Structures are given as C-alpha cells and as structure tokens.
Amino acid sequence: MSGIVERVVRNGYAVVFRTVFANMDPERAHHIAFAVIRALPKVPFLSGTIERYARPSAADGITTMGIHFPSRFGLAAGFDKDAKGIAGLGLLGFGHVEVGTITAKAQPGNEKPRLFRLIRDRALVNRMGFNNHGAARAARRLERARRHPGRPVIGVNIGKSRVVAVEDAVDDYLESTRLLAPFADYLAVNVSSPNTPGLRGLQEADQLRPLLTAVRDAAGRTPVLVKIAPDLTDEQIDAIAGLAVDLGLAGIIANNTTIARSGLTTPDAEVEAMGAGGLSGAPIAARSLEVLRRVRAAVPQEFCVVAVGGVTSEQDVQDRVDAGATLVQGYTAFLYEGPTWAMRINRLRRRRLRRAAR
C-alpha cells in the first residue's frame, strides 16, 4: 500500500514541478515547499498517516558516534538553514536532519538570485552565502525541536560569519559551538563551502588543527565532524582524515558542493550565466564516491564517514554503504523527486534488507 501512495504523490509532484516550480524562482519555490513541510506536524491525522508510510525499516538502523540513527539515510545541510522544519522533515522519512549552515552572527547571505536549477543535469548551483538568523535564535528552535516526540537525529552544521575575518574564525566558531552544541546530537564544522570568502582556506592544516581542537573541546560530549570539499587533492584529503583521527573527532562528512563544472549537459552559456557557486546533484556523484573511498581508506573502521553528493536513488545509498559510508545524506534530489523521496528510499531499503535476511 505504501508503494501505491508514494507513486501517486510522486507523480502528482512531478506535474506540479514541471508546470509550476520549474517556471518559478528556485528560492521562492523552496520557501513554498518548506512552508508545507513545516505545517505537517500540526495536522495530526495527516502527519500520522505520512509517518506510518514513510518510517524507515528498523533493520536499517545503525549506532555510530554513540547515537542510534533510525536509518542510514538523512537530509544534508542546506535545506533547513534555520532549524525550523525538523519535525516535518522527520515525518517524511529522513532518519537524521542536519540543519544549517548556522553562523554565530545573523546574516542575509549573498545577493539574489543565488540559487539556480540545471534541470537537464538534475543539479543545482547555489551561492546562498550562509543566510540564517544566527546561532542564538537557532538554539531556541533546537531546544524545542528536541522535545518533539519521534524526532529524527539532529545534526547542526556551523560555519564562519561573513563579517568575521578569517584570522578571527576560531572565536566565531566557538560562539556557535557554545550556543548550539547543547542542543545538537552532533556538530558538523563546515570549512568547505565555496560561497564565503576565505572559508575553504581553513582546510589547510595549520588553520584547521587549532579550529577543530577548539570546537572539539568546547562541544563537550557532543560529537564533532568536519565537512570537506570534493575539490581537495588526494594528499589534502589524507591529511585532513589523519588530522580528524588524531584529534579524536567523531567523523568526516564527504563532501560539500564543488566549484567544478565538468560533465554537464546544460549548455555552457547557461551555466556561465549562473555565475559562481557550488554545484550539487547528480553530476558530482562520481567524485563524491572517489572522496568517500579515499576517506574510508584513511580512517579506522569505527570512524563515522558520512557520504553526501549525487545521491538520488536507493541504489545510490547502497553504493555508498558498500563503499564504506556509515551514514548517507542527500539534498538536491529532494527538490526534483519531491516529498516522497525519503519514503521511497526507505521502502526500497526495507525490501533489500528483507531479501538479504532470507
């Protein structure tokens, strides 16, 4: 029955996307869809029905970083920037929701337009610039979200405030850590977005070590992970992986968006007109798998490795698990596949796990 419901809703969403959302500014379309998701928990009958169909298989649960995740599949940072829709996103079937990126200072982000669809490539280019209301307001929302029954695991992704100089980044991250770590199941340190000037430079070892050490110490018992870029060299990946293990971090998230534009079917002129920003979605799947395998080879088996980048289908999830991912995240495909995306992946994973158990 869940498969029938999922297909009906998915087909309906495909029509809405093709006729409405595809002709609308992507950021405006996101706000409309997000408003609906936020409202879901306020409709008891509807939310109960959705949760029943969307919930993941218990067999897909995993314990890592001292946290039990109800499934391996979750939502990457970027969709819920201000921790406003955690309960609704959990109802849709995501086992964990990583909110943010959140900065210590509230900031509007980059000038609009700043989000672009590459529909032929099932991809996005974004230069949002960490638009969010700041860590203090997010902390209050997270405190409320933690009390919601049946909530997903909550990850909190933190980044550098734009107005803060790179040389003052540690204190800026520490402000966010102190405010947000008490309400996060885990904390992700974002040093890999291409949309904040100077941020990726923090991936250099001489800057990354003191930053991660300070955040780790300030986070207390909250596990800390670092999110890296796919544009790093193999040597840089190995160095960061070694540093993360040496510092006793809980894990690595591999990976963020890319500044590369290779392998696209969207005409070059259209891509160039979009301008700078991070590319996400199907085109970065191959590179993301390469980075995942490189990280997994460099860290102990018990070390948590979160795979993100180009995940669309249940097979994509399994491919990343087979390549050594502890957890798997998606984001861009959510915009194209619609509200039943996680439900479908959970249904197919349930079927796969049942077959494997026979």
PDB file of N, CA, C and O in Angstrom, residues 231-265:
ATOM      1  N   ASP A 231      36.880  19.189  -3.963  1.00  0.00           N
ATOM      2  CA  ASP A 231      37.909  19.740  -4.838  1.00  0.00           C
ATOM      3  C   ASP A 231      39.311  19.618  -4.251  1.00  0.00           C
ATOM      4  O   ASP A 231      40.274  20.109  -4.840  1.00  0.00           O
ATOM      5  N   LEU A 232      39.438  18.978  -3.099  1.00  0.00           N
ATOM      6  CA  LEU A 232      40.744  18.758  -2.487  1.00  0.00           C
ATOM      7  C   LEU A 232      41.539  17.720  -3.276  1.00  0.00           C
ATOM      8  O   LEU A 232      40.967  16.837  -3.923  1.00  0.00           O
ATOM      9  N   THR A 233      42.862  17.799  -3.193  1.00  0.00           N
ATOM     10  CA  THR A 233      43.707  16.757  -3.765  1.00  0.00           C
ATOM     11  C   THR A 233      43.684  15.527  -2.848  1.00  0.00           C
ATOM     12  O   THR A 233      43.266  15.606  -1.686  1.00  0.00           O
ATOM     13  N   ASP A 234      44.159  14.407  -3.381  1.00  0.00           N
ATOM     14  CA  ASP A 234      44.224  13.199  -2.568  1.00  0.00           C
ATOM     15  C   ASP A 234      45.089  13.425  -1.330  1.00  0.00           C
ATOM     16  O   ASP A 234      44.756  12.949  -0.235  1.00  0.00           O
ATOM     17  N   GLU A 235      46.168  14.152  -1.498  1.00  0.00           N
ATOM     18  CA  GLU A 235      47.062  14.418  -0.368  1.00  0.00           C
ATOM     19  C   GLU A 235      46.370  15.261   0.701  1.00  0.00           C
ATOM     20  O   GLU A 235      46.537  15.031   1.903  1.00  0.00           O
ATOM     21  N   GLN A 236      45.582  16.232   0.271  1.00  0.00           N
ATOM     22  CA  GLN A 236      44.846  17.064   1.229  1.00  0.00           C
ATOM     23  C   GLN A 236      43.783  16.250   1.963  1.00  0.00           C
ATOM     24  O   GLN A 236      43.585  16.422   3.168  1.00  0.00           O
ATOM     25  N   ILE A 237      43.101  15.379   1.237  1.00  0.00           N
ATOM     26  CA  ILE A 237      42.093  14.514   1.865  1.00  0.00           C
ATOM     27  C   ILE A 237      42.745  13.631   2.920  1.00  0.00           C
ATOM     28  O   ILE A 237      42.248  13.499   4.052  1.00  0.00           O
ATOM     29  N   ASP A 238      43.861  13.015   2.567  1.00  0.00           N
ATOM     30  CA  ASP A 238      44.561  12.147   3.511  1.00  0.00           C
ATOM     31  C   ASP A 238      45.005  12.928   4.752  1.00  0.00           C
ATOM     32  O   ASP A 238      44.910  12.430   5.884  1.00  0.00           O
ATOM     33  N   ALA A 239      45.471  14.163   4.521  1.00  0.00           N
ATOM     34  CA  ALA A 239      45.948  14.967   5.649  1.00  0.00           C
ATOM     35  C   ALA A 239      44.816  15.327   6.594  1.00  0.00           C
ATOM     36  O   ALA A 239      44.963  15.248   7.826  1.00  0.00           O
ATOM     37  N   ILE A 240      43.656  15.712   6.047  1.00  0.00           N
ATOM     38  CA  ILE A 240      42.521  16.066   6.902  1.00  0.00           C
ATOM     39  C   ILE A 240      41.986  14.832   7.621  1.00  0.00           C
ATOM     40  O   ILE A 240      41.635  14.887   8.803  1.00  0.00           O
ATOM     41  N   ALA A 241      41.926  13.705   6.905  1.00  0.00           N
ATOM     42  CA  ALA A 241      41.462  12.473   7.543  1.00  0.00           C
ATOM     43  C   ALA A 241      42.379  12.106   8.708  1.00  0.00           C
ATOM     44  O   ALA A 241      41.908  11.748   9.804  1.00  0.00           O
ATOM     45  N   GLY A 242      43.687  12.201   8.490  1.00  0.00           N
ATOM     46  CA  GLY A 242      44.632  11.899   9.562  1.00  0.00           C
ATOM     47  C   GLY A 242      44.488  12.851  10.730  1.00  0.00           C
ATOM     48  O   GLY A 242      44.558  12.436  11.895  1.00  0.00           O
ATOM     49  N   LEU A 243      44.272  14.130  10.427  1.00  0.00           N
ATOM     50  CA  LEU A 243      44.090  15.126  11.480  1.00  0.00           C
ATOM     51  C   LEU A 243      42.838  14.839  12.296  1.00  0.00           C
ATOM     52  O   LEU A 243      42.855  14.910  13.533  1.00  0.00           O
ATOM     53  N   ALA A 244      41.744  14.505  11.608  1.00  0.00           N
ATOM     54  CA  ALA A 244      40.479  14.229  12.305  1.00  0.00           C
ATOM     55  C   ALA A 244      40.624  13.047  13.256  1.00  0.00           C
ATOM     56  O   ALA A 244      40.120  13.078  14.385  1.00  0.00           O
ATOM     57  N   VAL A 245      41.323  12.020  12.812  1.00  0.00           N
ATOM     58  CA  VAL A 245      41.546  10.853  13.673  1.00  0.00           C
ATOM     59  C   VAL A 245      42.462  11.232  14.831  1.00  0.00           C
ATOM     60  O   VAL A 245      42.211  10.877  15.992  1.00  0.00           O
ATOM     61  N   ASP A 246      43.527  11.961  14.535  1.00  0.00           N
ATOM     62  CA  ASP A 246      44.491  12.362  15.558  1.00  0.00           C
ATOM     63  C   ASP A 246      43.839  13.202  16.655  1.00  0.00           C
ATOM     64  O   ASP A 246      44.172  13.070  17.837  1.00  0.00           O
ATOM     65  N   LEU A 247      42.891  14.055  16.250  1.00  0.00           N
ATOM     66  CA  LEU A 247      42.225  14.929  17.222  1.00  0.00           C
ATOM     67  C   LEU A 247      41.081  14.234  17.951  1.00  0.00           C
ATOM     68  O   LEU A 247      40.490  14.823  18.862  1.00  0.00           O
ATOM     69  N   GLY A 248      40.770  13.028  17.555  1.00  0.00           N
ATOM     70  CA  GLY A 248      39.677  12.317  18.204  1.00  0.00           C
ATOM     71  C   GLY A 248      38.307  12.813  17.813  1.00  0.00           C
ATOM     72  O   GLY A 248      37.344  12.713  18.599  1.00  0.00           O
ATOM     73  N   LEU A 249      38.184  13.375  16.610  1.00  0.00           N
ATOM     74  CA  LEU A 249      36.860  13.764  16.132  1.00  0.00           C
ATOM     75  C   LEU A 249      36.007  12.524  15.907  1.00  0.00           C
ATOM     76  O   LEU A 249      36.508  11.398  15.807  1.00  0.00           O
ATOM     77  N   ALA A 250      34.706  12.741  15.776  1.00  0.00           N
ATOM     78  CA  ALA A 250      33.786  11.615  15.605  1.00  0.00           C
ATOM     79  C   ALA A 250      33.682  11.158  14.167  1.00  0.00           C
ATOM     80  O   ALA A 250      33.322  10.005  13.904  1.00  0.00           O
ATOM     81  N   GLY A 251      33.959  12.080  13.199  1.00  0.00           N
ATOM     82  CA  GLY A 251      33.793  11.664  11.827  1.00  0.00           C
ATOM     83  C   GLY A 251      34.102  12.748  10.817  1.00  0.00           C
ATOM     84  O   GLY A 251      34.492  13.872  11.158  1.00  0.00           O
ATOM     85  N   ILE A 252      33.912  12.398   9.548  1.00  0.00           N
ATOM     86  CA  ILE A 252      34.112  13.292   8.410  1.00  0.00           C
ATOM     87  C   ILE A 252      32.884  13.208   7.519  1.00  0.00           C
ATOM     88  O   ILE A 252      32.336  12.119   7.297  1.00  0.00           O
ATOM     89  N   ILE A 253      32.448  14.358   7.017  1.00  0.00           N
ATOM     90  CA  ILE A 253      31.359  14.400   6.041  1.00  0.00           C
ATOM     91  C   ILE A 253      31.980  14.672   4.680  1.00  0.00           C
ATOM     92  O   ILE A 253      32.624  15.695   4.464  1.00  0.00           O
ATOM     93  N   ALA A 254      31.800  13.729   3.775  1.00  0.00           N
ATOM     94  CA  ALA A 254      32.403  13.797   2.447  1.00  0.00           C
ATOM     95  C   ALA A 254      31.291  13.698   1.384  1.00  0.00           C
ATOM     96  O   ALA A 254      30.802  12.606   1.155  1.00  0.00           O
ATOM     97  N   ASN A 255      30.848  14.825   0.820  1.00  0.00           N
ATOM     98  CA  ASN A 255      31.566  16.082   0.797  1.00  0.00           C
ATOM     99  C   ASN A 255      30.592  17.217   0.502  1.00  0.00           C
ATOM    100  O   ASN A 255      29.393  16.995   0.305  1.00  0.00           O
ATOM    101  N   ASN A 256      31.124  18.440   0.404  1.00  0.00           N
ATOM    102  CA  ASN A 256      30.323  19.628   0.111  1.00  0.00           C
ATOM    103  C   ASN A 256      30.128  19.767  -1.402  1.00  0.00           C
ATOM    104  O   ASN A 256      30.432  18.850  -2.166  1.00  0.00           O
ATOM    105  N   THR A 257      29.651  20.920  -1.837  1.00  0.00           N
ATOM    106  CA  THR A 257      29.473  21.193  -3.257  1.00  0.00           C
ATOM    107  C   THR A 257      30.826  21.447  -3.920  1.00  0.00           C
ATOM    108  O   THR A 257      31.824  21.689  -3.256  1.00  0.00           O
ATOM    109  N   THR A 258      30.851  21.409  -5.255  1.00  0.00           N
ATOM    110  CA  THR A 258      32.087  21.593  -5.997  1.00  0.00           C
ATOM    111  C   THR A 258      32.064  22.888  -6.804  1.00  0.00           C
ATOM    112  O   THR A 258      30.987  23.348  -7.224  1.00  0.00           O
ATOM    113  N   ILE A 259      33.251  23.445  -7.034  1.00  0.00           N
ATOM    114  CA  ILE A 259      33.359  24.609  -7.910  1.00  0.00           C
ATOM    115  C   ILE A 259      33.589  24.178  -9.356  1.00  0.00           C
ATOM    116  O   ILE A 259      33.599  25.011 -10.264  1.00  0.00           O
ATOM    117  N   ALA A 260      33.763  22.878  -9.587  1.00  0.00           N
ATOM    118  CA  ALA A 260      33.964  22.362 -10.943  1.00  0.00           C
ATOM    119  C   ALA A 260      32.658  22.418 -11.731  1.00  0.00           C
ATOM    120  O   ALA A 260      31.563  22.425 -11.157  1.00  0.00           O
ATOM    121  N   ARG A 261      32.777  22.425 -13.052  1.00  0.00           N
ATOM    122  CA  ARG A 261      31.602  22.451 -13.935  1.00  0.00           C
ATOM    123  C   ARG A 261      31.734  21.418 -15.048  1.00  0.00           C
ATOM    124  O   ARG A 261      31.138  21.560 -16.120  1.00  0.00           O
ATOM    125  N   SER A 262      32.469  20.360 -14.816  1.00  0.00           N
ATOM    126  CA  SER A 262      32.714  19.367 -15.861  1.00  0.00           C
ATOM    127  C   SER A 262      31.561  18.372 -15.955  1.00  0.00           C
ATOM    128  O   SER A 262      30.862  18.099 -14.979  1.00  0.00           O
ATOM    129  N   GLY A 263      31.370  17.819 -17.159  1.00  0.00           N
ATOM    130  CA  GLY A 263      30.411  16.742 -17.372  1.00  0.00           C
ATOM    131  C   GLY A 263      28.957  17.143 -17.385  1.00  0.00           C
ATOM    132  O   GLY A 263      28.076  16.294 -17.203  1.00  0.00           O
ATOM    133  N   LEU A 264      28.662  18.418 -17.608  1.00  0.00           N
ATOM    134  CA  LEU A 264      27.279  18.881 -17.606  1.00  0.00           C
ATOM    135  C   LEU A 264      26.679  18.819 -19.010  1.00  0.00           C
ATOM    136  O   LEU A 264      27.383  19.008 -20.009  1.00  0.00           O
ATOM    137  N   THR A 265      25.370  18.557 -19.080  1.00  0.00           N
ATOM    138  CA  THR A 265      24.667  18.608 -20.369  1.00  0.00           C
ATOM    139  C   THR A 265      24.009  19.966 -20.595  1.00  0.00           C
ATOM    140  O   THR A 265      23.678  20.307 -21.723  1.00  0.00           O
TER     141      THR A 265
END
